[in-house]
Coordinates of C-alpha atoms in Angstrom, one line a residue:
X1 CA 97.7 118.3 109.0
X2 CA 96.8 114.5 108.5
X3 CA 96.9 112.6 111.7
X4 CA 97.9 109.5 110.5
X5 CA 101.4 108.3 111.5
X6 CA 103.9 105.3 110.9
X7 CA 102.6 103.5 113.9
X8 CA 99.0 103.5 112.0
X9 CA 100.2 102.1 108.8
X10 CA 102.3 99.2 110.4
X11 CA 98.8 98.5 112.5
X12 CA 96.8 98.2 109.2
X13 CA 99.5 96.9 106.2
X14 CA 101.7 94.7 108.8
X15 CA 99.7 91.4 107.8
X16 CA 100.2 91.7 104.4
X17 CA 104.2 91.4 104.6
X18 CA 103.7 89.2 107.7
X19 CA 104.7 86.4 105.5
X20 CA 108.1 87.5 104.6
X21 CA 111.7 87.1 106.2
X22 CA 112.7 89.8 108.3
X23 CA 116.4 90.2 109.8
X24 CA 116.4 90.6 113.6
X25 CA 117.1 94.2 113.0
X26 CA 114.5 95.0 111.2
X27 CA 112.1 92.9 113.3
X28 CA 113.1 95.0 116.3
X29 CA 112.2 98.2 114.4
X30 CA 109.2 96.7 113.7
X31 CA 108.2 96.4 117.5
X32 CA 109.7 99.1 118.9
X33 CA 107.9 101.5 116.2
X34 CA 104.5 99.7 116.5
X35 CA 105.2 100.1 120.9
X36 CA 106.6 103.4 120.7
X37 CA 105.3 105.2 123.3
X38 CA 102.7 103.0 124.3
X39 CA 101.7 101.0 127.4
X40 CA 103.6 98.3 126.2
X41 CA 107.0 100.6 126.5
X42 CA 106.1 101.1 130.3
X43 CA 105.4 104.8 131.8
X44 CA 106.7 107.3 133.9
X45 CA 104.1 108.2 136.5
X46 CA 104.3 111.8 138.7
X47 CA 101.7 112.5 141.5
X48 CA 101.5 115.9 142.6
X49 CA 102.2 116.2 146.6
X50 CA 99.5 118.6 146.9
X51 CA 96.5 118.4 144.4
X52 CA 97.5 114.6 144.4
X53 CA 97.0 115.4 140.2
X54 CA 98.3 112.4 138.0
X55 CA 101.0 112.5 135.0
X56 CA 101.2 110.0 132.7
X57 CA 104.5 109.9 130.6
X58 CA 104.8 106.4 128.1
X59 CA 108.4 105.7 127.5
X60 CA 109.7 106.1 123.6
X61 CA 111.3 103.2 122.4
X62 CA 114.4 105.1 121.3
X63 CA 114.9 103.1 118.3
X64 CA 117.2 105.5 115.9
X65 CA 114.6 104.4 113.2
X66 CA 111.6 105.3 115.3
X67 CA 109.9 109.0 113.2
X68 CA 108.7 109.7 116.9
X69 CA 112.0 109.1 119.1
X70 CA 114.3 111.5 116.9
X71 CA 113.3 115.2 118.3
X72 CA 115.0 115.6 121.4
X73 CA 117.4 113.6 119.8
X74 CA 118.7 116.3 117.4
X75 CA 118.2 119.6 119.2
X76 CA 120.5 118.0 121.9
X77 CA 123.0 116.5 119.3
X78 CA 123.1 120.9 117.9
X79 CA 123.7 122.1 120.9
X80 CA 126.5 119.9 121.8
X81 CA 127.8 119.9 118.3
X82 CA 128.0 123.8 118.5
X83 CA 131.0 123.4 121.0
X84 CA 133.0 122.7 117.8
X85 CA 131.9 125.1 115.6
X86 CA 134.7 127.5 113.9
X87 CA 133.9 131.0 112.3
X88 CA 134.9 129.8 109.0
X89 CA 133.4 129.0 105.9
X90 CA 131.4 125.3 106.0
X91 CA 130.6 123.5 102.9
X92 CA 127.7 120.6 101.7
X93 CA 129.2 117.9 100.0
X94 CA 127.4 114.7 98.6
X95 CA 128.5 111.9 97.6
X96 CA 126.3 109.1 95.3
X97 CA 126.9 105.6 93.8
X98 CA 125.5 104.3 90.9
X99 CA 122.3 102.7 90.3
X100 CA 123.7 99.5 89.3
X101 CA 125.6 99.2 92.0
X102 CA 121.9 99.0 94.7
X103 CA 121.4 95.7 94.9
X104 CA 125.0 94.8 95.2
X105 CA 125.1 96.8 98.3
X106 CA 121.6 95.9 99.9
X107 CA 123.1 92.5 100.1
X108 CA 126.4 94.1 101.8
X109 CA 125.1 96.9 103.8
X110 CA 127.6 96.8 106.1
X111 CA 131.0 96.6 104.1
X112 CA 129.5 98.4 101.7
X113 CA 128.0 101.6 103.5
X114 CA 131.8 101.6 105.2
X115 CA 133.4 101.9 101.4
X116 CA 130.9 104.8 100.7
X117 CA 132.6 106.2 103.9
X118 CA 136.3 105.1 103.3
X119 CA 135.9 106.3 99.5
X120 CA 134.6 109.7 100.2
X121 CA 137.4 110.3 103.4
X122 CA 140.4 108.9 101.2
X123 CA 138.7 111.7 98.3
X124 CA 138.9 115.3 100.3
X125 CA 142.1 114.1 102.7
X126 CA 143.8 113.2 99.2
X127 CA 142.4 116.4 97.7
X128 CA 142.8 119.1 100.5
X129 CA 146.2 117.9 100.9
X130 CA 146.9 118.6 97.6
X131 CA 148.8 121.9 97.3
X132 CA 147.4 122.4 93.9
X133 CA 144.2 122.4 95.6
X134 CA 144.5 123.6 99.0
X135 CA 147.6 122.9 100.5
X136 CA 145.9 122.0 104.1
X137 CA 144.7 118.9 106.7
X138 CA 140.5 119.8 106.7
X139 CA 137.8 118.5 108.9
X140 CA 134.3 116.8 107.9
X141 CA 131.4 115.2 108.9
X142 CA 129.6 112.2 106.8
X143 CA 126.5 110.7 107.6
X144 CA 125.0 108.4 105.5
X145 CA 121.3 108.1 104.1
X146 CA 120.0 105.2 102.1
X147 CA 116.5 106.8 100.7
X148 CA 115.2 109.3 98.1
X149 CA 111.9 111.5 98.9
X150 CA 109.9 108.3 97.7
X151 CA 111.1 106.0 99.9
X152 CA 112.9 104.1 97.2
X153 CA 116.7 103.1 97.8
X154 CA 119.4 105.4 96.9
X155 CA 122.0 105.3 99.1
X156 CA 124.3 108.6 99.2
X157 CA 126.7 110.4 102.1
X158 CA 126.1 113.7 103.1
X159 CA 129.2 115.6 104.2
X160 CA 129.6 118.6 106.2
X161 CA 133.0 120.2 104.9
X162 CA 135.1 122.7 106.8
X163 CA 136.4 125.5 104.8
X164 CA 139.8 125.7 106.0
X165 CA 142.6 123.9 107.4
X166 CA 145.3 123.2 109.2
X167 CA 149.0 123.9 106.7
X168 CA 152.1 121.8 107.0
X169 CA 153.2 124.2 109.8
X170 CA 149.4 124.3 112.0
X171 CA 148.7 127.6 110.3
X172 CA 145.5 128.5 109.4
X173 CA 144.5 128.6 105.9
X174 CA 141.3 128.7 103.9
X175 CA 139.8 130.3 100.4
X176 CA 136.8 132.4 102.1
X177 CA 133.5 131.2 100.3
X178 CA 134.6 129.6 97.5
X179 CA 134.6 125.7 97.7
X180 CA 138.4 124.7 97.1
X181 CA 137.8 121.3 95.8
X182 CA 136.5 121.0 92.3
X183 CA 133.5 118.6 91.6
X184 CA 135.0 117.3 88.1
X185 CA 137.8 116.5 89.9
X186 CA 136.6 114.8 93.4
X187 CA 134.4 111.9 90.9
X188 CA 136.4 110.1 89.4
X189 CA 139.0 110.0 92.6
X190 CA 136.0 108.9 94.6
X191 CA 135.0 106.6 92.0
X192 CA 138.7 104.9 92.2
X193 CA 138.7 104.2 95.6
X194 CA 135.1 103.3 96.1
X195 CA 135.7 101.0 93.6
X196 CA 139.2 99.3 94.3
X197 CA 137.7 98.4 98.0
X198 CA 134.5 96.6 96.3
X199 CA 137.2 94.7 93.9
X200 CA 139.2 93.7 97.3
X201 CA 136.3 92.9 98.9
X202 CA 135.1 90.6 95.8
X203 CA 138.7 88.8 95.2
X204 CA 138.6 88.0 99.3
X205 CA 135.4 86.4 99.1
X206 CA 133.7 88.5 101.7
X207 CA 130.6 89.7 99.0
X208 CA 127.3 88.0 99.4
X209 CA 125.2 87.8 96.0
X210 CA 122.0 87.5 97.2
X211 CA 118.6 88.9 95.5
X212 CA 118.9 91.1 92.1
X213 CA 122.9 90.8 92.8
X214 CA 122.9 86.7 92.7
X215 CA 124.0 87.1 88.9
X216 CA 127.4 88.8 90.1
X217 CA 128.7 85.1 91.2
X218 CA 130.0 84.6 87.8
X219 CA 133.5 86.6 87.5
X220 CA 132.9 87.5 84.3
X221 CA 129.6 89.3 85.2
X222 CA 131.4 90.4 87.7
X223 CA 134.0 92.2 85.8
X224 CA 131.7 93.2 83.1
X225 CA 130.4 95.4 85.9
X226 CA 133.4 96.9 86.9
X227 CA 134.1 98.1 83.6
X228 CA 131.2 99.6 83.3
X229 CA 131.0 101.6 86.6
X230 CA 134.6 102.9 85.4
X231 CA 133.2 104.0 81.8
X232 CA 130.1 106.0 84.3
X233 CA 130.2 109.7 85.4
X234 CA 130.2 109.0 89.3
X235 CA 127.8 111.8 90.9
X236 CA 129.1 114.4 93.4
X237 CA 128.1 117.4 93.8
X238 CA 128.3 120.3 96.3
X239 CA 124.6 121.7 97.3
X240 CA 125.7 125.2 99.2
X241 CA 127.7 127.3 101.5
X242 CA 126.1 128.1 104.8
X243 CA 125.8 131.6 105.6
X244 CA 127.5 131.5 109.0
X245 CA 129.3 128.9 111.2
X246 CA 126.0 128.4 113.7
X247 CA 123.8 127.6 110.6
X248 CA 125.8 124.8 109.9
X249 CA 124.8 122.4 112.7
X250 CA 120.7 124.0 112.5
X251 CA 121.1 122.6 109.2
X252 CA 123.2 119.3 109.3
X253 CA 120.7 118.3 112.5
X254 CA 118.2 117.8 109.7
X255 CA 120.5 115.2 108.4
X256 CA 122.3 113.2 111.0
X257 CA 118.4 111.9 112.4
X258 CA 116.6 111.8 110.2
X259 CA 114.9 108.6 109.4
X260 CA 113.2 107.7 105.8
X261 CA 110.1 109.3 106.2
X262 CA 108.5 111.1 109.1
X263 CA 105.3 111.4 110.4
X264 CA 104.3 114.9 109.3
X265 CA 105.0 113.5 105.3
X266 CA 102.2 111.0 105.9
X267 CA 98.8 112.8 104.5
X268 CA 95.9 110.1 104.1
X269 CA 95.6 106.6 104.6
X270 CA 92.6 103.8 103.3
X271 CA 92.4 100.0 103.5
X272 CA 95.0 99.8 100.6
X273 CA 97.4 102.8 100.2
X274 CA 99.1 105.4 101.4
X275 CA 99.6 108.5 100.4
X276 CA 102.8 110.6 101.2
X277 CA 104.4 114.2 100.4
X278 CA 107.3 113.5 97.8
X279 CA 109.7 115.5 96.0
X280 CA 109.1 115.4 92.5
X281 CA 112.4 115.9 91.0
X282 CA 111.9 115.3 87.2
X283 CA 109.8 118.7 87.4
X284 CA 109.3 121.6 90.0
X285 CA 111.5 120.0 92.1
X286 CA 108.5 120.8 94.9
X287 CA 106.8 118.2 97.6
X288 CA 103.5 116.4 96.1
X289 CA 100.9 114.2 97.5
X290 CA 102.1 110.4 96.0
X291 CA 100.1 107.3 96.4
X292 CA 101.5 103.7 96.8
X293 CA 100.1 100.5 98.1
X294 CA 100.5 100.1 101.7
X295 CA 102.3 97.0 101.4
X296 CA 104.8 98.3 98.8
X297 CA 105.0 101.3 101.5
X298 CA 106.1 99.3 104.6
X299 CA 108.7 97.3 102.1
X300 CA 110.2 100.2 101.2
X301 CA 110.5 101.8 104.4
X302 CA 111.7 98.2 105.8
X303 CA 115.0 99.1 103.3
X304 CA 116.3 101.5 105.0
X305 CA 116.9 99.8 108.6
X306 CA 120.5 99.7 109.1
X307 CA 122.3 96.9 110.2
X308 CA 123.1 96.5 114.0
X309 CA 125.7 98.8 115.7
X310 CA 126.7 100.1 112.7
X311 CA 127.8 104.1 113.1
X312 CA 125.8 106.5 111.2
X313 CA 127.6 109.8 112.2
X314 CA 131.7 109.5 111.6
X315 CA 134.1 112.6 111.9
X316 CA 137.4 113.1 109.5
X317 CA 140.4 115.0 109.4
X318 CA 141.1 117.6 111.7
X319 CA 137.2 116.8 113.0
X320 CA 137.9 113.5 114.3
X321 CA 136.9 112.2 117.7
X322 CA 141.2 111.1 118.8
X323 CA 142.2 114.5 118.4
X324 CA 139.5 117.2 117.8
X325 CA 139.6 119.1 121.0
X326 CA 143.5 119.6 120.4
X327 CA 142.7 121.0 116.9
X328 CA 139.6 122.7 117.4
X329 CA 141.2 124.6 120.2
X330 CA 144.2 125.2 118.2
X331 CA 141.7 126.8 115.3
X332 CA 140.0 128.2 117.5
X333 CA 142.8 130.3 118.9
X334 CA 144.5 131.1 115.1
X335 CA 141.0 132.5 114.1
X336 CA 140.1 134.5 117.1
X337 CA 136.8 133.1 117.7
X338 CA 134.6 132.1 121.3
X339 CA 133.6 128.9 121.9
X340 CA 130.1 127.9 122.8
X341 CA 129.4 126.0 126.1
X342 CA 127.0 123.5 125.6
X343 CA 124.0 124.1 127.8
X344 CA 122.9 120.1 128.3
X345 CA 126.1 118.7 128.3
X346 CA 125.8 116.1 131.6
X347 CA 122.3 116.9 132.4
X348 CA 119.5 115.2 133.6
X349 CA 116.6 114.5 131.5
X350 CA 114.6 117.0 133.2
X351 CA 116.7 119.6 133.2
X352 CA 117.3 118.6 129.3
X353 CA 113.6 119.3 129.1
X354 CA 113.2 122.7 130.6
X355 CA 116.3 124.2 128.7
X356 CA 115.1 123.0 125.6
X357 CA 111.7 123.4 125.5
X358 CA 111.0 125.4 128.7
X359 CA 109.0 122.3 129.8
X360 CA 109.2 121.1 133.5
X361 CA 108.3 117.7 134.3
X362 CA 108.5 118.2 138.2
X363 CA 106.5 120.3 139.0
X364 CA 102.4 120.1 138.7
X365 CA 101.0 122.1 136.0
X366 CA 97.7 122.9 138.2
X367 CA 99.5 123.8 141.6
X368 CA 103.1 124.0 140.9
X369 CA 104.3 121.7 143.4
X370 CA 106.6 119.1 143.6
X371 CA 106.0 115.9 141.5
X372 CA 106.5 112.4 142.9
X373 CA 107.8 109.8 140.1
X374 CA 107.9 106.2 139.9
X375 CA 108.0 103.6 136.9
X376 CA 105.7 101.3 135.8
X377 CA 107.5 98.8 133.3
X378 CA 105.9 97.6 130.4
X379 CA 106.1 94.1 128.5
X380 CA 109.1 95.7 126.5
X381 CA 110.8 98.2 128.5
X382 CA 114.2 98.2 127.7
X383 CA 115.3 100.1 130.9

C-alpha cells in the first residue's frame, strides 16, 4: 500500500496552481487538508497518573472534504441511521445530467445542485403516488456527488429508495423486490422538471455565465440548448436491491462521506505526476493505476469543493426530518419489525471511541491507569 496521501501532493503541486483564484471555500479546504492533523491543528495531550507516560493526539481539521477526517464520521452516521431502518425492500437509484449541461452548473453550484435535488424528489413523489405505479407516499435518501473515478466532473445524485409506502389510508404497501418505478419512465419526468427550474432560473436572471458557460448570455444560445437537452435521453438508472434492510446503510455510508478521492486510491507520486487507482469504464469496468500531472490533479480535485453550508445529505417523503419518527414508527408497527437503539447516540467522544473501535483513550496503554488530558491549541484550531 503506497504511503503517499492528499496532504503530500498539496505539499509538492500547491505552487504550481498558487497563481490561480480560489473561492474562500476552497481556500479553506486547502488549509485545513494541508493542517489536518498536524501541530498546526493543536493536540490533545494525556499524562498517565502513574507511569507519568505521554499521549499525543493532533486534532483533525474536520473539514467534510478532508480524505482523513471522514472515518469516524460514517460508522457513527450507520449506526445512528440504523434507528430508521424498516425490514422492507430498499432500492439504489441514480440520477445524472447531461454533459453539456457541466459548465453551466460549475458556475451555479448552488442553485443548480438544489434543482438536481428538487428534480429527482418532484420524480419518485410524482411517480409513487401514481396508482398506475404504486399507489403509495415512499421515503428516500439523496446525496449528491460531483466526480467520476477520475476525478473529472460529473455531477449525479445517489438515492437510497424505500420499497414501500404509506397508501391513501396509512396502510402499508410495497411490490417485494421488484423496483416499482420504471427507468424509461422516471427520465424524461426528471428531465421535465430539472429542466423547467433551470428555465426559471434563467428568465429571473439568477444564472451566472462564467467560464465554458459565458456563451449562454445570448438567449438564443440559450434556447438552442434547451432544445437540445429535451431532444437527449436523460440518464437514470437503478444499480441494485440490497439484500436486507441493515445492508442498506453499510452500503449508503460509502456514499454519504465520501469525498472525491481518498487516500488509499493514491499509489505513487514523482516531481510531476500522480498516479491514482481509476475505474476504467469503457472496458473491464475494474480499478487501474492512471497517471496525470500533479497540477491537473489538484485542479481537478479543487472541483469538487462544495459551496458553503450547502446540505449534502437531504431526506424525502415519508423519510423526512419534520415527520419521520411519526412515520417510521407507524411502519414500523404495520410491518412488525424491532427497532435498533443507536449505541452513540449522545456520547462522549471517548466513549464514541471505545464502542466503535474498542479503543480507550483514558486509560494508559502501558499501566492502565487513568489519563490526565489537557489541550494545547494550535495556530488554526477551530475549537
Amino acid at each position: 500500500m503506497s504511503n503517499v496521501t492528499i496532504q503530500d501532493v498539496f505539499e509538492q503541486f500547491l505552487p504550481t496552481i498558487a497563481d490561480r483564484s480560489f473561492s474562500d471555500v476552497q481556500l479553506n479546504a486547502i488549509r485545513c487538508i494541508r493542517n489536518c492533523r498536524t501541530a498546526e491543528m493543536g493536540a490533545h495531550v494525556s499524562e498517565c497518573e502513574s507511569c507519568h507516560s505521554t499521549y499525543i493526539h493532533y486534532n483533525s481539521c474536520k473539514n467534510r472534504h478532508c480524505p482523513m477526517c471522514q472515518g469516524m464520521n460514517i460508522d457513527e452516521w450507520i449506526d445512528l441511521r440504523r434507528e430508521d431502518v424498516l425490514d422492507a425492500p430498499y432500492f439504489h437509484t441514480v440520477f445524472s445530467i447531461p454533459s453539456q449541461l457541466y459548465a453551466l452548473v460549475y458556475s451555479n453550484q448552488k442553485l443548480l445542485y438544489d434543482a438536481l435535488y428538487h428534480a429527482a424528489n418532484k420524480t419518485l413523489s410524482e411517480l409513487s403516488k401514481d396508482p398506475q405505479h404504486f399507489g403509495a407516499r415512499i421515503g428516500y435518501i439523496c446525496v449528491l456527488h460531483t466526480w467520476g473515478s477520475m476525478l473529472n466532473y460529473h455531477p449525479h445524485l445517489h438515492v437510497i429508495v424505500l420499497g414501500g409506502g404509506l397508501d391513501k389510508n396509512n396502510h402499508w404497501k410495497d411490490k417485494g423486490h421488484k423496483f416499482f418505478l420504471p427507468v424509461k419512465v422516471m427520465s424524461p419526468v426528471f428531465r421535465r422538471y430539472y429542466l423547467s427550474e433551470l428555465k426559471l432560473l434563467h428568465d429571473t436572471g439568477k444564472l451566472k455565465y462564467t467560464g465554458q458557460s459565458s456563451y449562454l448570455k445570448n438567449d438564443y444560445e440559450f434556447k438552442e440548448l434547451m432544445n437540445k437537452l429535451y431532444e437527449t435521453d436523460w440518464v437514470v438508472y437503478s444499480k441494485r436491491t440490497f439484500a436486507g434492510a441493515q445492508e442498506v446503510f453499510q452500503y449508503l455510508g460509502k456514499y454519504t462521506h465520501r469525498i472525491a478521492i481518498s487516500n488509499r486510491r493514491i499509489v505513487d507520486m514523482d516531481e510531476e505526476t500522480v498516479t491514482f487507482n481509476a475505474k476504467d469504464y469503457k472496458t473491464d469496468g475494474k480499478y487501474h493505476p492512471m497517471t496525470i500531472s500533479g497540477e491537473i490533479f489538484l485542479s481537478r480535485f479543487l472541483l469538487h469543493v462544495l459551496p458553503p453550508g450547502f446540505v449534502k445529505i437531504r431526506y424525502y417523503g415519508i423519510l423526512a426530518c419534520r415527520c419521520k419518527k411519526d412515520n417510521i414508527t407507524l411502519c414500523r408497527n404495520l410491518i412488525g419489525c424491532q427497532q435498533y437503539i443507536s449505541r452513540v447516540r449522545n456520547k462522549s467522544v471517548a466513549e464514541k471511541l471505545k464502542i466503535l473501535y474498542n479503543r480507550d483513550i483514558c486509560t494508559c496503554a502501558k499501566c492502565g491507569s487513568p489519563l490526565i488530558s489537557y489541550t494545547v491549541r494550535g495556530r488554526y484550531m477551530l475549537c
